[in-house]
């Protein structure tokens, strides 16, 4: 009630500035501006708002609103590559991937460094379950934009989906160069090296330790990973790590896991943890690996 154009504009600008994905809210407040003629009071900001409402309309499947926004933008900017990309996004929303790919290919032919068109093309390939093609295009993208951390993350996820763990590990190494203080990245890389096994176990253990160094409390995933690494190293035929160091790290992980589960977890889960820890200890050669 009593919503002024200035208040709505301020809200939409706040959502844009803080990169919030609030599509329903944008449609709720932006739709009257588009359909009620209130856009004329926005001045030059009208076109930014139209684009914002258009994307939100695609999210909420309000295709009539999306068409209205697109018509306004196309009338004002008939030769704009940016508007053409929005047409491609509308084709994506309608699952007309062939038409969308054709639009993005035309944009890339005109400007091979069109970053957003390259990203949209990769999104289509992934949505269409063409994983190998998506991997190829993403590698081509990264050759041009090596500092894009989100692209390295996406490429790592694609490699993991096809069990190319060594390639995924390389991607996570790059991500850690971008953000070396992320306990989540170190933990994830530790899990990948653990999956690769054998000589990679000591590297996996190092990353689990680093994750725990960065986040000492409430990091059960890294504790489980560290305990599993130590167990695998202790049960291997080859001596890949100093047994005393390995035993100390295993005991540390087991102790912290017990404390955490006893303090916060359901008794059934705490009991399950004990079963897992005892099972791991029983696999150590020459007896049990102390967890105390």
Short mmCIF file of C-alpha atoms in Angstrom, two decimals:
data_model
loop_
_atom_site.label_atom_id
_atom_site.label_comp_id
_atom_site.label_asym_id
_atom_site.label_seq_id
_atom_site.Cartn_x
_atom_site.Cartn_y
_atom_site.Cartn_z
CA UNK A 1 0.00 0.00 0.00
CA UNK A 2 1.19 3.47 -0.86
CA UNK A 3 4.35 2.19 -2.56
CA UNK A 4 6.13 5.09 -4.23
CA UNK A 5 8.20 4.70 -7.37
CA UNK A 6 11.22 6.01 -5.47
CA UNK A 7 10.83 3.36 -2.74
CA UNK A 8 10.44 0.54 -5.28
CA UNK A 9 13.45 1.79 -7.23
CA UNK A 10 15.53 1.90 -4.06
CA UNK A 11 14.50 -1.68 -3.20
CA UNK A 12 15.37 -2.99 -6.65
CA UNK A 13 18.71 -1.17 -6.57
CA UNK A 14 19.50 -2.69 -3.16
CA UNK A 15 18.78 -6.17 -4.52
CA UNK A 16 21.01 -5.54 -7.56
CA UNK A 17 23.85 -4.00 -5.58
CA UNK A 18 23.98 -6.84 -3.05
CA UNK A 19 23.53 -9.50 -5.79
CA UNK A 20 20.52 -11.05 -4.04
CA UNK A 21 18.52 -13.74 -5.85
CA UNK A 22 15.07 -12.46 -4.84
CA UNK A 23 13.18 -13.08 -8.07
CA UNK A 24 9.69 -13.23 -6.55
CA UNK A 25 10.25 -9.95 -4.74
CA UNK A 26 11.59 -8.29 -7.90
CA UNK A 27 8.57 -9.44 -9.90
CA UNK A 28 6.15 -8.40 -7.14
CA UNK A 29 7.41 -4.82 -7.04
CA UNK A 30 8.81 -4.46 -10.54
CA UNK A 31 5.82 -5.76 -12.49
CA UNK A 32 3.62 -2.71 -11.74
CA UNK A 33 6.40 -0.44 -12.97
CA UNK A 34 6.65 -2.31 -16.25
CA UNK A 35 2.96 -2.81 -16.92
CA UNK A 36 1.59 0.34 -15.27
CA UNK A 37 3.72 2.88 -17.04
CA UNK A 38 5.66 3.79 -13.91
CA UNK A 39 8.91 3.14 -15.73
CA UNK A 40 8.87 6.60 -17.27
CA UNK A 41 9.61 8.08 -13.84
CA UNK A 42 12.84 6.04 -13.54
CA UNK A 43 14.84 8.06 -16.04
CA UNK A 44 17.97 6.32 -17.35
CA UNK A 45 17.60 3.65 -14.66
CA UNK A 46 14.53 2.37 -16.47
CA UNK A 47 16.58 0.06 -18.71
CA UNK A 48 18.52 -1.43 -15.82
CA UNK A 49 15.26 -2.13 -14.00
CA UNK A 50 13.72 -3.66 -17.13
CA UNK A 51 16.66 -6.05 -17.43
CA UNK A 52 16.45 -6.94 -13.73
CA UNK A 53 12.70 -7.61 -13.92
CA UNK A 54 13.18 -9.60 -17.14
CA UNK A 55 15.65 -12.01 -15.50
CA UNK A 56 13.42 -12.34 -12.44
CA UNK A 57 10.45 -13.05 -14.71
CA UNK A 58 12.39 -15.91 -16.32
CA UNK A 59 13.13 -17.29 -12.85
CA UNK A 60 9.45 -17.21 -11.91
CA UNK A 61 8.28 -18.41 -15.36
CA UNK A 62 6.26 -15.25 -15.98
CA UNK A 63 6.86 -15.27 -19.72
CA UNK A 64 4.34 -12.50 -20.47
CA UNK A 65 6.23 -10.14 -18.17
CA UNK A 66 9.54 -11.27 -19.69
CA UNK A 67 8.21 -10.52 -23.18
CA UNK A 68 7.06 -7.04 -22.09
CA UNK A 69 10.50 -6.23 -20.66
CA UNK A 70 12.28 -7.61 -23.71
CA UNK A 71 10.14 -5.57 -26.10
CA UNK A 72 11.02 -2.37 -24.27
CA UNK A 73 14.73 -3.16 -24.26
CA UNK A 74 14.78 -4.24 -27.90
CA UNK A 75 12.97 -1.09 -28.99
CA UNK A 76 15.49 1.10 -27.19
CA UNK A 77 18.61 -0.96 -28.08
CA UNK A 78 17.84 -2.83 -31.33
CA UNK A 79 21.48 -3.71 -32.09
CA UNK A 80 22.68 -4.38 -28.55
CA UNK A 81 24.68 -7.56 -27.92
CA UNK A 82 23.48 -7.42 -24.33
CA UNK A 83 19.83 -7.49 -25.39
CA UNK A 84 20.61 -10.29 -27.82
CA UNK A 85 22.02 -12.29 -24.92
CA UNK A 86 18.77 -11.74 -23.05
CA UNK A 87 16.92 -13.20 -26.05
CA UNK A 88 19.17 -16.24 -25.73
CA UNK A 89 18.34 -16.53 -22.04
CA UNK A 90 14.64 -16.47 -22.87
CA UNK A 91 15.19 -19.32 -25.33
CA UNK A 92 16.97 -21.20 -22.55
CA UNK A 93 14.02 -20.69 -20.22
CA UNK A 94 11.79 -22.13 -22.92
CA UNK A 95 14.21 -25.07 -23.28
CA UNK A 96 14.92 -24.15 -26.89
CA UNK A 97 18.62 -24.85 -26.49
CA UNK A 98 19.31 -24.97 -30.23
CA UNK A 99 18.07 -21.42 -30.73
CA UNK A 100 19.94 -20.20 -27.64
CA UNK A 101 23.22 -21.79 -28.77
CA UNK A 102 22.83 -20.19 -32.19
CA UNK A 103 22.45 -16.76 -30.58
CA UNK A 104 25.48 -17.24 -28.34
CA UNK A 105 27.59 -18.54 -31.23
CA UNK A 106 26.69 -15.40 -33.21
CA UNK A 107 27.69 -13.22 -30.27
CA UNK A 108 30.99 -15.05 -29.92
CA UNK A 109 31.67 -14.81 -33.64
CA UNK A 110 31.30 -11.04 -33.37
CA UNK A 111 33.32 -10.90 -30.12
CA UNK A 112 35.28 -14.05 -29.12
CA UNK A 113 35.96 -12.51 -25.67
CA UNK A 114 32.27 -12.13 -24.78
CA UNK A 115 32.55 -13.59 -21.28
CA UNK A 116 28.84 -13.78 -20.49
CA UNK A 117 27.97 -15.45 -23.81
CA UNK A 118 30.64 -18.08 -23.16
CA UNK A 119 29.20 -18.74 -19.71
CA UNK A 120 25.66 -19.05 -21.04
CA UNK A 121 26.83 -21.54 -23.65
CA UNK A 122 28.47 -23.68 -20.96
CA UNK A 123 25.28 -23.54 -18.88
CA UNK A 124 23.28 -24.86 -21.83
CA UNK A 125 25.66 -27.74 -22.42
CA UNK A 126 25.49 -28.72 -18.77
CA UNK A 127 21.69 -28.41 -18.64
CA UNK A 128 21.50 -30.60 -21.76
CA UNK A 129 23.73 -33.17 -19.98
CA UNK A 130 26.53 -32.78 -22.54
CA UNK A 131 29.24 -33.03 -19.90
CA UNK A 132 32.25 -33.62 -22.15
CA UNK A 133 31.32 -30.68 -24.38
CA UNK A 134 30.80 -28.52 -21.30
CA UNK A 135 34.25 -29.51 -20.01
CA UNK A 136 35.82 -28.61 -23.35
CA UNK A 137 34.11 -25.21 -23.51
CA UNK A 138 34.93 -24.45 -19.89
CA UNK A 139 38.60 -25.21 -20.49
CA UNK A 140 38.52 -22.82 -23.45
CA UNK A 141 36.88 -20.21 -21.22
CA UNK A 142 39.52 -20.61 -18.51
CA UNK A 143 42.31 -20.09 -21.06
CA UNK A 144 40.96 -16.56 -21.47
CA UNK A 145 39.74 -15.87 -17.93
CA UNK A 146 42.09 -17.72 -15.59
CA UNK A 147 41.21 -15.59 -12.56
CA UNK A 148 37.54 -16.64 -12.57
CA UNK A 149 37.28 -18.77 -9.42
CA UNK A 150 33.67 -19.74 -10.13
CA UNK A 151 34.79 -21.26 -13.45
CA UNK A 152 37.42 -23.39 -11.70
CA UNK A 153 34.75 -24.53 -9.23
CA UNK A 154 32.37 -25.45 -12.04
CA UNK A 155 35.10 -27.32 -13.91
CA UNK A 156 36.02 -29.24 -10.75
CA UNK A 157 32.39 -30.29 -10.28
CA UNK A 158 32.20 -31.48 -13.89
CA UNK A 159 35.40 -33.50 -13.53
CA UNK A 160 34.09 -35.08 -10.33
CA UNK A 161 30.84 -36.03 -12.10
CA UNK A 162 32.85 -38.15 -14.59
CA UNK A 163 35.31 -39.47 -11.95
CA UNK A 164 38.34 -37.55 -13.26
CA UNK A 165 39.68 -37.00 -9.77
CA UNK A 166 43.21 -35.98 -10.76
CA UNK A 167 41.84 -33.19 -12.96
CA UNK A 168 39.41 -32.13 -10.22
CA UNK A 169 42.31 -31.98 -7.76
CA UNK A 170 44.16 -29.61 -10.11
CA UNK A 171 41.10 -27.33 -10.20
CA UNK A 172 40.90 -27.26 -6.40
CA UNK A 173 44.61 -26.45 -6.19
CA UNK A 174 43.84 -23.39 -8.35
CA UNK A 175 40.89 -22.50 -6.11
CA UNK A 176 43.13 -22.63 -3.04
CA UNK A 177 45.52 -20.22 -4.77
CA UNK A 178 42.56 -17.85 -5.07
CA UNK A 179 41.42 -18.39 -1.48
CA UNK A 180 44.10 -20.10 0.64
CA UNK A 181 42.26 -19.45 3.92
CA UNK A 182 39.13 -21.46 3.03
CA UNK A 183 38.80 -24.49 5.30
CA UNK A 184 36.11 -25.85 2.97
CA UNK A 185 38.42 -25.89 -0.06
CA UNK A 186 41.20 -27.65 1.86
CA UNK A 187 38.72 -30.22 3.16
CA UNK A 188 37.31 -30.87 -0.31
CA UNK A 189 40.75 -31.23 -1.83
CA UNK A 190 41.68 -33.62 0.96
CA UNK A 191 38.65 -35.76 0.08
CA UNK A 192 39.67 -35.86 -3.59
CA UNK A 193 43.25 -36.89 -2.79
CA UNK A 194 41.91 -39.49 -0.35
CA UNK A 195 39.77 -40.91 -3.16
CA UNK A 196 42.86 -41.13 -5.40
CA UNK A 197 44.54 -43.14 -2.61
CA UNK A 198 48.03 -44.62 -2.25
CA UNK A 199 50.76 -41.95 -2.43
CA UNK A 200 48.09 -39.24 -2.38
CA UNK A 201 47.03 -40.15 1.17
CA UNK A 202 49.76 -38.09 2.84
CA UNK A 203 48.77 -35.06 0.74
CA UNK A 204 45.13 -35.64 1.66
CA UNK A 205 46.07 -35.77 5.34
CA UNK A 206 47.94 -32.47 4.99
CA UNK A 207 44.86 -30.73 3.58
CA UNK A 208 42.57 -32.14 6.27
CA UNK A 209 45.02 -30.84 8.87
CA UNK A 210 45.08 -27.44 7.21
CA UNK A 211 41.28 -27.34 7.18
CA UNK A 212 41.27 -28.04 10.91
CA UNK A 213 43.95 -25.44 11.52
CA UNK A 214 41.74 -22.85 9.79
CA UNK A 215 38.56 -23.99 11.54
CA UNK A 216 39.27 -25.80 14.78
CA UNK A 217 35.69 -26.13 16.04
CA UNK A 218 32.60 -27.52 14.33
CA UNK A 219 34.51 -29.10 11.46
CA UNK A 220 33.47 -32.76 11.66
CA UNK A 221 33.94 -33.42 7.96
CA UNK A 222 37.66 -32.65 8.16
CA UNK A 223 37.96 -34.70 11.35
CA UNK A 224 36.35 -37.71 9.68
CA UNK A 225 38.63 -37.21 6.68
CA UNK A 226 41.73 -36.99 8.85
CA UNK A 227 40.76 -40.12 10.79
CA UNK A 228 40.07 -42.04 7.55
CA UNK A 229 43.42 -40.95 6.08
CA UNK A 230 45.32 -42.02 9.16
CA UNK A 231 43.54 -45.38 9.15
CA UNK A 232 44.33 -45.95 5.48
CA UNK A 233 47.98 -45.01 5.97
CA UNK A 234 48.29 -47.31 9.01
CA UNK A 235 46.75 -50.28 7.21
CA UNK A 236 48.80 -49.94 4.02
CA UNK A 237 51.65 -52.32 3.25
CA UNK A 238 53.99 -49.49 2.27
CA UNK A 239 55.24 -47.08 4.89
CA UNK A 240 54.05 -43.76 3.48
CA UNK A 241 54.05 -41.79 6.73
CA UNK A 242 55.79 -41.67 10.12
CA UNK A 243 53.77 -44.11 12.30
CA UNK A 244 54.10 -42.00 15.44
CA UNK A 245 52.87 -38.83 13.72
CA UNK A 246 50.07 -40.78 12.06
CA UNK A 247 48.98 -42.31 15.36
CA UNK A 248 49.00 -38.92 17.09
CA UNK A 249 46.86 -37.33 14.37
CA UNK A 250 44.45 -40.26 14.44
CA UNK A 251 44.09 -39.98 18.20
CA UNK A 252 43.49 -36.24 17.91
CA UNK A 253 40.75 -36.73 15.31
CA UNK A 254 39.08 -39.51 17.29
CA UNK A 255 39.15 -37.52 20.53
CA UNK A 256 37.65 -34.40 18.95
CA UNK A 257 34.99 -36.42 17.15
CA UNK A 258 33.97 -38.11 20.41
CA UNK A 259 33.77 -34.78 22.21
CA UNK A 260 31.73 -33.23 19.42
CA UNK A 261 29.25 -36.10 19.07
CA UNK A 262 28.80 -36.52 22.82
CA UNK A 263 28.10 -32.81 23.20
CA UNK A 264 25.73 -32.24 20.30
CA UNK A 265 24.71 -35.45 18.54
CA UNK A 266 21.91 -37.91 19.11
CA UNK A 267 23.03 -40.87 21.32
CA UNK A 268 22.41 -43.22 18.40
CA UNK A 269 24.84 -41.25 16.24
CA UNK A 270 27.39 -41.15 19.05
CA UNK A 271 27.12 -44.93 19.31
CA UNK A 272 27.55 -45.28 15.54
CA UNK A 273 30.68 -43.15 15.76
CA UNK A 274 32.18 -45.50 18.32
CA UNK A 275 31.54 -48.43 15.99
CA UNK A 276 33.29 -46.62 13.13
CA UNK A 277 36.28 -45.65 15.27
CA UNK A 278 36.68 -49.18 16.62
CA UNK A 279 36.44 -50.59 13.10
CA UNK A 280 39.15 -48.21 11.88
CA UNK A 281 41.41 -49.09 14.81
CA UNK A 282 41.03 -52.81 14.16
CA UNK A 283 42.44 -52.39 10.63
CA UNK A 284 45.79 -51.06 11.87
CA UNK A 285 48.59 -53.64 11.45
CA UNK A 286 50.19 -55.11 14.55
CA UNK A 287 47.14 -54.54 16.78
CA UNK A 288 44.89 -51.54 17.32
CA UNK A 289 45.59 -47.88 16.74
CA UNK A 290 45.00 -46.07 20.00
CA UNK A 291 42.37 -43.35 19.87
CA UNK A 292 42.99 -42.01 23.32
#
